[in-house]
CSV table of C-alpha atoms in Angstrom, one decimal:
chain,number,residue,atom,x,y,z
A,1,UNK,CA,0.1,0.0,-0.4
A,2,UNK,CA,2.9,2.6,1.0
A,3,UNK,CA,4.3,1.6,-2.5
A,4,UNK,CA,1.1,2.4,-4.6
A,5,UNK,CA,0.8,5.6,-2.4
A,6,UNK,CA,4.4,6.8,-3.3
A,7,UNK,CA,3.9,6.3,-6.9
A,8,UNK,CA,0.8,8.0,-7.1
A,9,UNK,CA,2.3,10.8,-6.0
A,10,UNK,CA,5.0,10.3,-8.1
A,11,UNK,CA,2.6,10.6,-10.8
A,12,UNK,CA,1.4,13.8,-10.0
A,13,UNK,CA,4.7,15.0,-9.1
A,14,UNK,CA,5.6,14.3,-12.7
A,15,UNK,CA,2.4,16.1,-14.3
A,16,UNK,CA,3.0,18.9,-12.7
A,17,UNK,CA,6.8,19.1,-13.5
A,18,UNK,CA,5.6,19.0,-17.0
A,19,UNK,CA,3.2,21.6,-16.7
A,20,UNK,CA,6.1,23.8,-15.5
A,21,UNK,CA,8.2,23.0,-18.2
A,22,UNK,CA,5.8,23.3,-21.0
A,23,UNK,CA,5.8,27.1,-19.4
A,24,UNK,CA,9.6,27.2,-19.4
A,25,UNK,CA,9.5,26.3,-23.1
A,26,UNK,CA,7.0,29.2,-23.8
A,27,UNK,CA,9.6,31.6,-22.1
A,28,UNK,CA,12.3,30.5,-24.5
A,29,UNK,CA,10.0,30.3,-27.8
A,30,UNK,CA,8.9,34.0,-26.7
A,31,UNK,CA,12.8,35.1,-26.4
A,32,UNK,CA,13.7,33.3,-29.7
A,33,UNK,CA,10.4,35.3,-31.5
A,34,UNK,CA,12.0,38.4,-29.9
A,35,UNK,CA,15.0,38.5,-32.2
A,36,UNK,CA,12.5,38.8,-35.3
A,37,UNK,CA,10.8,41.5,-34.1
A,38,UNK,CA,14.3,43.4,-33.6
A,39,UNK,CA,15.2,42.2,-37.5
A,40,UNK,CA,12.1,44.2,-38.6
A,41,UNK,CA,12.8,47.3,-36.3
A,42,UNK,CA,16.2,47.1,-38.0
A,43,UNK,CA,15.1,47.1,-41.4
A,44,UNK,CA,12.7,50.2,-40.7
A,45,UNK,CA,15.2,51.9,-38.7
A,46,UNK,CA,18.1,51.5,-41.5
A,47,UNK,CA,15.7,53.3,-43.8
A,48,UNK,CA,14.9,56.0,-41.5
A,49,UNK,CA,11.0,54.9,-41.4
A,50,UNK,CA,10.2,56.3,-37.9
A,51,UNK,CA,6.5,56.0,-38.5
A,52,UNK,CA,6.8,52.5,-39.6
A,53,UNK,CA,8.9,51.9,-36.0
A,54,UNK,CA,6.2,53.4,-34.0
A,55,UNK,CA,3.1,51.5,-35.6
A,56,UNK,CA,5.0,48.2,-35.2
A,57,UNK,CA,6.0,49.3,-31.6
A,58,UNK,CA,2.4,49.9,-30.7
A,59,UNK,CA,0.9,46.9,-32.7
A,60,UNK,CA,3.9,45.0,-31.0
A,61,UNK,CA,2.7,46.2,-27.2
A,62,UNK,CA,-0.7,45.5,-27.5
A,63,UNK,CA,-0.4,41.8,-28.4
A,64,UNK,CA,3.3,40.5,-28.9
A,65,UNK,CA,5.4,42.3,-26.1
A,66,UNK,CA,6.2,39.6,-23.6
A,67,UNK,CA,5.9,40.8,-20.2
A,68,UNK,CA,9.5,41.1,-18.2
A,69,UNK,CA,10.9,38.3,-16.6
A,70,UNK,CA,12.3,39.5,-13.0
A,71,UNK,CA,15.2,37.4,-12.0
A,72,UNK,CA,14.8,35.9,-8.5
A,73,UNK,CA,17.8,33.3,-8.7
A,74,UNK,CA,20.4,31.9,-10.8
A,75,UNK,CA,18.7,28.8,-11.3
A,76,UNK,CA,16.2,28.9,-14.8
A,77,UNK,CA,14.0,26.5,-13.7
A,78,UNK,CA,13.5,27.7,-10.1
A,79,UNK,CA,13.2,31.5,-11.5
A,80,UNK,CA,10.3,30.5,-13.9
A,81,UNK,CA,8.5,28.7,-11.4
A,82,UNK,CA,8.8,31.7,-8.9
A,83,UNK,CA,7.7,34.0,-12.0
A,84,UNK,CA,4.9,32.1,-12.8
A,85,UNK,CA,3.4,32.1,-9.7
A,86,UNK,CA,4.5,35.5,-9.0
A,87,UNK,CA,2.5,36.4,-12.2
A,88,UNK,CA,-0.5,34.2,-11.1
A,89,UNK,CA,-0.7,36.4,-7.8
A,90,UNK,CA,-0.1,39.8,-8.9
A,91,UNK,CA,-3.2,38.8,-11.5
A,92,UNK,CA,-5.3,38.2,-8.7
A,93,UNK,CA,-4.4,41.2,-6.7
A,94,UNK,CA,-2.5,39.3,-4.1
A,95,UNK,CA,0.7,41.0,-2.9
A,96,UNK,CA,4.0,38.7,-2.9
A,97,UNK,CA,7.3,39.0,-1.5
A,98,UNK,CA,10.0,36.8,-3.0
A,99,UNK,CA,13.7,36.4,-1.9
A,100,UNK,CA,15.8,33.4,-3.3
A,101,UNK,CA,19.5,33.0,-2.9
A,102,UNK,CA,20.3,29.5,-4.3
A,103,UNK,CA,23.9,28.1,-5.5
A,104,UNK,CA,24.4,26.4,-8.4
A,105,UNK,CA,24.0,23.4,-8.9
A,106,UNK,CA,21.0,22.6,-6.8
A,107,UNK,CA,21.4,20.0,-4.1
A,108,UNK,CA,18.3,17.9,-5.0
A,109,UNK,CA,17.2,16.9,-8.3
A,110,UNK,CA,16.2,19.9,-10.2
A,111,UNK,CA,12.5,18.2,-11.3
A,112,UNK,CA,11.5,17.7,-7.4
A,113,UNK,CA,12.7,21.1,-6.1
A,114,UNK,CA,10.6,22.6,-8.6
A,115,UNK,CA,7.7,20.3,-8.1
A,116,UNK,CA,8.2,21.4,-4.0
A,117,UNK,CA,8.1,24.7,-4.7
A,118,UNK,CA,5.3,24.9,-7.2
A,119,UNK,CA,3.1,22.7,-5.1
A,120,UNK,CA,3.5,25.1,-2.0
A,121,UNK,CA,2.9,28.0,-4.2
A,122,UNK,CA,0.3,26.9,-5.8
A,123,UNK,CA,-1.6,26.2,-2.5
A,124,UNK,CA,-0.5,29.8,-1.4
A,125,UNK,CA,-2.4,31.5,-4.2
A,126,UNK,CA,-5.0,29.5,-4.2
A,127,UNK,CA,-5.6,29.9,-0.6
A,128,UNK,CA,-5.2,33.6,-1.1
A,129,UNK,CA,-7.8,33.9,-3.8
A,130,UNK,CA,-10.2,32.4,-1.4
A,131,UNK,CA,-9.5,35.5,1.4
A,132,UNK,CA,-12.0,38.0,1.4
A,133,UNK,CA,-9.4,40.7,3.1
A,134,UNK,CA,-6.3,41.7,1.2
A,135,UNK,CA,-3.9,38.9,0.9
A,136,UNK,CA,0.1,38.4,1.0
A,137,UNK,CA,2.6,35.7,0.3
A,138,UNK,CA,6.1,35.9,1.6
A,139,UNK,CA,8.4,33.2,0.1
A,140,UNK,CA,12.0,33.0,1.2
A,141,UNK,CA,14.3,30.4,-0.3
A,142,UNK,CA,18.0,30.3,1.2
A,143,UNK,CA,20.8,28.0,0.7
A,144,UNK,CA,22.7,28.4,3.8
A,145,UNK,CA,25.6,25.9,3.4
A,146,UNK,CA,26.2,23.6,0.8
A,147,UNK,CA,24.4,20.9,1.8
A,148,UNK,CA,21.5,22.8,3.3
A,149,UNK,CA,18.1,24.8,2.0
A,150,UNK,CA,15.8,26.2,4.0
A,151,UNK,CA,12.4,27.3,2.1
A,152,UNK,CA,9.5,29.1,4.0
A,153,UNK,CA,6.1,30.2,2.5
A,154,UNK,CA,3.7,32.3,4.6
A,155,UNK,CA,0.1,33.6,3.1
A,156,UNK,CA,-2.9,35.0,4.4
A,157,UNK,CA,-5.3,32.4,5.6
A,158,UNK,CA,-8.3,34.1,8.1
A,159,UNK,CA,-9.5,30.7,8.9
A,160,UNK,CA,-7.7,27.5,10.1
A,161,UNK,CA,-6.9,24.6,8.2
A,162,UNK,CA,-8.8,21.7,8.9
A,163,UNK,CA,-6.6,18.4,10.4
A,164,UNK,CA,-7.4,14.9,10.7
A,165,UNK,CA,-4.9,12.6,12.4
A,166,UNK,CA,-2.3,14.9,12.2
A,167,UNK,CA,-2.2,15.2,8.4
A,168,UNK,CA,-3.7,18.8,6.9
A,169,UNK,CA,-7.2,18.1,4.8
A,170,UNK,CA,-7.4,19.1,1.4
A,171,UNK,CA,-9.5,22.4,0.9
A,172,UNK,CA,-10.2,21.5,-2.9
A,173,UNK,CA,-11.4,17.9,-2.5
A,174,UNK,CA,-12.3,15.4,0.3
A,175,UNK,CA,-9.2,13.7,1.8
A,176,UNK,CA,-5.8,14.8,2.6
A,177,UNK,CA,-4.0,17.5,0.6
A,178,UNK,CA,-1.7,16.4,-2.0
A,179,UNK,CA,0.8,19.4,-2.1
A,180,UNK,CA,1.4,19.1,1.7
A,181,UNK,CA,1.9,15.5,1.6
A,182,UNK,CA,4.1,15.4,-1.4
A,183,UNK,CA,6.3,18.1,0.2
A,184,UNK,CA,6.7,15.8,3.1
A,185,UNK,CA,7.7,13.1,1.3
A,186,UNK,CA,10.3,14.8,-0.3
A,187,UNK,CA,11.6,16.5,2.6
A,188,UNK,CA,11.8,13.1,4.3
A,189,UNK,CA,13.7,11.7,1.0
A,190,UNK,CA,16.5,14.4,1.6
A,191,UNK,CA,16.7,13.6,5.3
A,192,UNK,CA,14.9,17.2,6.3
A,193,UNK,CA,11.7,18.4,7.6
A,194,UNK,CA,8.4,19.6,6.5
A,195,UNK,CA,6.0,21.8,9.2
A,196,UNK,CA,2.7,23.4,8.7
A,197,UNK,CA,1.2,25.6,11.0
A,198,UNK,CA,-1.3,28.4,11.5
A,199,UNK,CA,-1.4,31.4,13.6
A,200,UNK,CA,-2.4,35.0,13.6
A,201,UNK,CA,-4.2,34.5,10.4
A,202,UNK,CA,-1.2,33.3,8.1
A,203,UNK,CA,-0.8,29.4,7.5
A,204,UNK,CA,3.2,29.1,7.4
A,205,UNK,CA,5.3,26.3,5.5
A,206,UNK,CA,8.9,25.6,6.7
A,207,UNK,CA,10.9,23.1,4.7
A,208,UNK,CA,14.4,22.1,5.4
A,209,UNK,CA,16.3,19.7,3.1
A,210,UNK,CA,19.6,18.1,3.9
A,211,UNK,CA,20.6,15.3,1.1
A,212,UNK,CA,24.1,15.0,2.6
A,213,UNK,CA,23.0,14.6,6.0
A,214,UNK,CA,21.5,12.0,8.7
A,215,UNK,CA,17.8,12.7,9.6
A,216,UNK,CA,17.5,15.8,11.4
A,217,UNK,CA,13.9,15.6,13.0
A,218,UNK,CA,11.9,12.6,14.2
């Protein structure tokens, strides 16, 4: 039964990572298309056709101009995950504050870290969308040593979450929360810890990853 459950979570994690990878690929395509736009503009500039340049820029701004991508850290995949959910938060009127300090390369496989981060950020954004008051999300990713990463995500949550037998229940469906369960599995696999608590109207997630060390918490 444990093996079956772990396999189900692995499939869910793989599906989410494929979704995130599509977002990364779309960003790469947008950058590729950007070169063609510069080619067109360079041709107009060579002919000193300012009117054509102005018209092209207006059209591009209205339909083709990609949004600026903020750089949170040096890792492209992690940066795209952070940027994706920061954009979702902004579009929903949610205040989000992100600080990420990671070394290269990542000390756990990139797909697993992106799934961990994506699951938790997705939960935070979804929770904030349900709030009737102004919402906010604080994200801190910090690699304190060559073998230790801490991740904290705090989001507005006016009502305490539901628990059953020490496990968080999902607010989207009956049963346990998949994102939090996945986070616990990944933390345990890398000798770390995953803790979830509600206090003063905020839901707080704390993750510690220590892949090269002993299990730190019981």
